[in-house]
Amino acid sequence: MSQIRALIVDDSSVMRKIVERSLRQAGLDLCKVMEAGNGAEALGILDTNPVDLILSDINMPVMDGLEFVRQLQTVEKLRGVPVVMITTEGSESNVVQALSLGAKGYIRKPFTPDQVKEHVLPVLGL
Amino acid sequence: MTPFSETSLPAVVFDRTTWTPLLELSAREVFEIMLSTRLSAFGDSADCNDGEFTALVGLAGSLCGVLRIRCNDQAARTMASKMLGMPPEEVDNDSWDALGEIANMIAGNFKGKLSGVGNHCMLSVPTIIVGSDYETRSLGGGNMIEVVFEFEGKPLWVTLELHE
């Protein structure tokens, strides 16, 4: 498995750490993990740091996850980066909206490491 | 987040008999999945002063109100420790953050269990209150469900207050 650069976007630092641990438990070889507390902060990081995978919460202050995904699609170099949403907002309308905006997957909190593996590996083609 | 108008909201009728076990189940699932901990009912009458940390998550839409969880410092620290897989003494401000995330997940899990509500109810980001000497007053009147669990020998209150 090749090395993965991941960006985890969540306003909870605890959740960011849990997601990182789950990615490692899924067997991903993470060579670089970056963290952001909201979508705007994430866009700033992505401006200068290429990544292979983004995991993002939806319900965040400043810029929520749906707007973040929408903004990603407007930047050519970021359009192809796979995004998986991880959120408590597991309503069908949010799932449909996130996927229609360009997200490749959706994990609902609370989640097990196995669920992270099941949803993340396919979007990386693994 | 999908906006919705009040006129499009489905009618939700408060049902304590059905909702109380759903709230209990929502909390139990979050603790089992994220903390590998099984919650049990708190046997003795819980001392309200033993809840110096409170996490609040607002609900808006077809359900309007607040979900609140309360516990003491030691319990909050243990929760963060179990979520992060680190010793409790290494947990710092993470205990507040963990409590807020747990409240958020319980609220999300609960609304997802109510048929037809999930798409029409939004959650706020969590707010943390430190200290036990406070009162909450709902301006909307309404209904309340409270369940008290035992977590690591200490009480853990999960309260849902809904506006009429």
XYZ file of C-alpha atoms in Angstrom:
290
model
C 0.000 0.000 0.000
C 1.468 3.371 -0.973
C 1.962 6.174 1.498
C -1.035 8.418 2.059
C -1.170 12.110 2.946
C -4.426 12.778 4.782
C -6.263 15.873 5.950
C -8.760 15.469 8.801
C -11.275 18.294 9.215
C -13.305 18.391 12.422
C -13.883 21.025 15.082
C -13.246 18.387 17.762
C -9.572 17.658 18.365
C -10.562 14.406 20.086
C -12.445 13.289 17.004
C -9.532 14.198 14.737
C -7.264 11.952 16.814
C -9.806 9.119 16.752
C -10.147 9.373 12.988
C -6.375 9.292 12.558
C -6.115 6.230 14.786
C -8.917 4.542 12.830
C -7.121 5.213 9.546
C -3.964 3.606 10.908
C -5.998 0.666 12.220
C -7.471 0.327 8.729
C -3.954 -0.391 7.554
C -3.295 2.892 5.785
C 0.352 3.898 5.653
C -0.030 7.542 6.632
C 3.126 9.480 5.878
C 1.571 12.839 6.720
C -1.589 13.732 8.640
C -2.784 17.328 8.735
C -5.632 18.641 10.838
C -8.072 21.537 10.487
C -10.856 22.740 12.756
C -13.192 23.886 9.977
C -13.522 24.104 6.206
C -11.872 27.500 5.857
C -8.811 26.363 7.789
C -8.696 23.222 5.648
C -8.734 25.240 2.415
C -5.801 27.262 3.732
C -3.824 24.088 4.411
C -4.692 22.641 1.013
C -3.400 25.759 -0.691
C 0.175 24.672 -0.058
C -0.094 21.018 0.976
C -1.164 18.347 -1.498
C -3.147 15.455 0.017
C -4.444 12.084 -1.147
C -7.457 11.850 1.136
C -9.730 14.215 3.061
C -12.044 13.211 5.900
C -14.424 15.947 6.950
C -17.117 16.553 9.516
C -20.218 18.461 8.357
C -21.348 20.404 11.397
C -18.507 22.856 12.063
C -18.262 26.571 12.858
C -16.915 29.157 10.361
C -17.298 26.916 7.296
C -19.247 23.666 7.467
C -18.344 20.478 5.652
C -20.852 20.862 2.845
C -19.596 24.330 1.942
C -16.034 23.015 2.209
C -16.750 20.270 -0.334
C -18.475 22.806 -2.568
C -15.411 25.069 -2.432
C -13.088 22.157 -3.193
C -14.857 21.576 -6.482
C -14.067 25.121 -7.591
C -10.312 24.576 -7.324
C -9.002 22.515 -10.198
C -6.070 20.940 -8.357
C -8.347 19.851 -5.491
C -11.304 18.588 -7.501
C -10.020 15.038 -7.740
C -9.076 14.577 -4.091
C -11.407 11.982 -2.535
C -13.461 13.307 0.377
C -15.222 11.118 2.920
C -17.673 12.813 5.265
C -17.670 11.712 8.910
C -20.524 13.218 10.842
C -23.413 12.868 13.250
C -25.567 14.578 10.633
C -26.531 11.249 9.145
C -29.779 12.376 7.598
C -30.550 11.229 4.094
C -30.717 14.782 2.748
C -27.216 15.529 4.013
C -25.885 12.306 2.514
C -27.428 13.118 -0.855
C -26.186 16.699 -0.722
C -22.641 15.755 0.276
C -22.400 13.138 -2.454
C -23.891 15.440 -5.073
C -21.325 18.089 -4.155
C -18.489 15.665 -4.775
C -17.924 13.641 -1.598
C -17.030 10.021 -2.337
C -18.256 8.433 0.877
C -20.067 8.931 4.118
C -19.485 7.567 7.631
C -21.901 8.196 10.430
C -20.744 8.822 14.009
C -20.493 6.815 16.192
C -18.308 4.582 14.033
C -16.025 1.599 14.450
C -12.535 1.350 12.910
C -13.943 -1.347 10.625
C -16.498 1.093 9.247
C -13.738 3.586 8.518
C -11.830 0.875 6.690
C -14.900 -0.226 4.765
C -15.648 3.288 3.507
C -12.161 4.740 3.032
C -10.240 1.994 1.271
C -12.587 1.840 -1.761
C -12.343 5.579 -2.415
C -8.569 5.207 -2.512
C -8.926 2.286 -4.913
C -7.486 -0.116 -2.327
C -26.521 21.937 5.687
C -29.913 21.739 4.035
C -32.127 24.638 5.032
C -35.794 23.946 5.560
C -38.807 26.103 6.084
C -41.021 25.689 9.119
C -43.990 24.977 6.913
C -42.279 21.888 5.500
C -41.564 20.330 8.890
C -43.386 17.107 9.681
C -45.382 17.048 12.898
C -43.484 15.315 15.690
C -45.475 14.263 18.722
C -43.584 13.874 21.978
C -43.927 10.308 23.254
C -42.138 9.714 26.534
C -42.894 5.977 26.570
C -41.224 5.385 23.226
C -38.559 8.071 23.350
C -37.077 7.265 26.759
C -35.770 3.834 25.703
C -34.587 5.349 22.398
C -32.589 7.981 24.283
C -31.121 5.277 26.524
C -30.236 3.162 23.514
C -28.680 6.141 21.732
C -26.384 6.798 24.691
C -25.516 3.140 25.202
C -24.573 2.720 21.540
C -22.275 5.742 21.575
C -20.471 4.502 24.680
C -20.187 0.930 23.396
C -18.902 1.913 19.957
C -16.658 4.865 20.808
C -15.515 3.995 24.341
C -15.949 0.208 24.423
C -17.909 0.730 27.630
C -21.259 -0.656 28.629
C -23.399 1.824 30.527
C -25.653 0.578 33.305
C -28.510 2.289 35.100
C -27.432 4.296 38.136
C -28.760 2.396 41.140
C -28.673 5.018 43.874
C -30.153 8.472 43.748
C -27.541 10.612 42.051
C -26.213 13.740 43.744
C -26.762 16.643 41.346
C -23.621 18.341 42.675
C -21.622 15.480 41.214
C -22.035 16.943 37.726
C -19.574 19.749 37.299
C -19.168 19.318 33.543
C -22.106 19.792 31.211
C -22.188 19.487 27.438
C -25.118 20.998 25.560
C -26.170 20.383 21.989
C -29.055 22.338 20.532
C -31.679 20.812 18.267
C -33.602 22.916 15.770
C -36.257 22.009 13.251
C -38.931 19.387 13.759
C -37.392 18.815 17.206
C -36.501 21.990 19.084
C -34.613 21.923 22.336
C -31.414 20.853 23.992
C -29.673 17.579 24.714
C -27.517 17.801 27.815
C -25.087 15.397 29.398
C -23.547 15.978 32.841
C -20.872 14.243 34.821
C -18.015 15.011 37.163
C -14.430 15.808 36.235
C -13.180 12.283 36.829
C -15.858 10.766 34.591
C -15.201 13.310 31.814
C -11.493 12.591 32.018
C -12.101 8.842 31.846
C -14.343 9.287 28.810
C -11.639 11.213 26.953
C -9.071 8.658 28.058
C -11.127 5.782 26.701
C -11.910 7.578 23.442
C -8.276 8.453 22.836
C -6.709 5.302 24.236
C -4.446 7.243 26.585
C -4.039 7.298 30.397
C -6.483 9.635 32.221
C -3.611 11.637 33.727
C -2.488 12.598 30.212
C -5.900 13.964 29.293
C -6.022 17.740 29.525
C -8.657 19.944 27.894
C -9.525 16.934 25.773
C -12.046 15.937 28.438
C -14.248 18.936 27.551
C -13.927 18.248 23.881
C -14.728 14.555 24.378
C -17.824 15.335 26.428
C -19.065 17.690 23.712
C -18.508 15.087 21.007
C -20.312 12.439 23.043
C -23.299 14.770 23.486
C -23.218 15.491 19.766
C -23.191 11.797 18.868
C -25.973 10.926 21.302
C -28.130 13.733 19.884
C -27.413 12.655 16.312
C -28.003 9.014 17.112
C -31.277 9.810 18.881
C -32.742 11.957 16.116
C -31.740 9.311 13.591
C -33.851 6.782 15.480
C -36.983 8.912 15.281
C -38.771 8.137 12.076
C -38.873 11.102 9.703
C -36.998 13.459 12.024
C -33.422 13.049 10.828
C -33.847 15.129 7.692
C -35.674 17.919 9.475
C -33.629 18.516 12.594
C -30.235 20.186 12.804
C -27.728 20.054 15.638
C -25.665 22.914 16.975
C -21.989 22.610 17.746
C -21.596 21.584 21.417
C -21.248 24.052 24.296
C -19.490 23.111 27.533
C -20.398 24.472 30.957
C -17.970 24.041 33.851
C -19.533 24.115 37.329
C -22.632 22.541 38.824
C -24.303 25.536 40.448
C -26.600 26.664 37.652
C -30.190 26.362 36.506
C -31.550 26.039 33.015
C -34.894 27.499 32.019
C -36.522 26.671 28.744
C -38.359 29.612 27.218
C -40.494 27.303 25.133
C -41.930 25.258 27.986
C -42.244 21.687 26.931
C -41.128 18.220 27.835
C -38.115 16.593 29.404
C -36.677 13.093 29.442
C -33.790 12.309 31.758
C -31.905 9.047 32.163
C -29.114 8.508 34.676
C -26.404 6.013 33.922
C -23.502 4.732 35.921
C -20.169 5.374 34.271
C -17.099 4.109 36.115
C -19.062 4.209 39.373
C -20.167 7.807 38.879
C -23.503 9.211 37.682
C -23.906 10.401 34.117
C -27.053 12.357 33.320
C -28.449 12.404 29.794
C -31.279 14.904 29.500
C -33.421 15.859 26.550
C -35.449 19.050 26.913
C -37.849 19.816 24.100
C -39.876 22.909 23.390
C -43.568 22.604 22.751
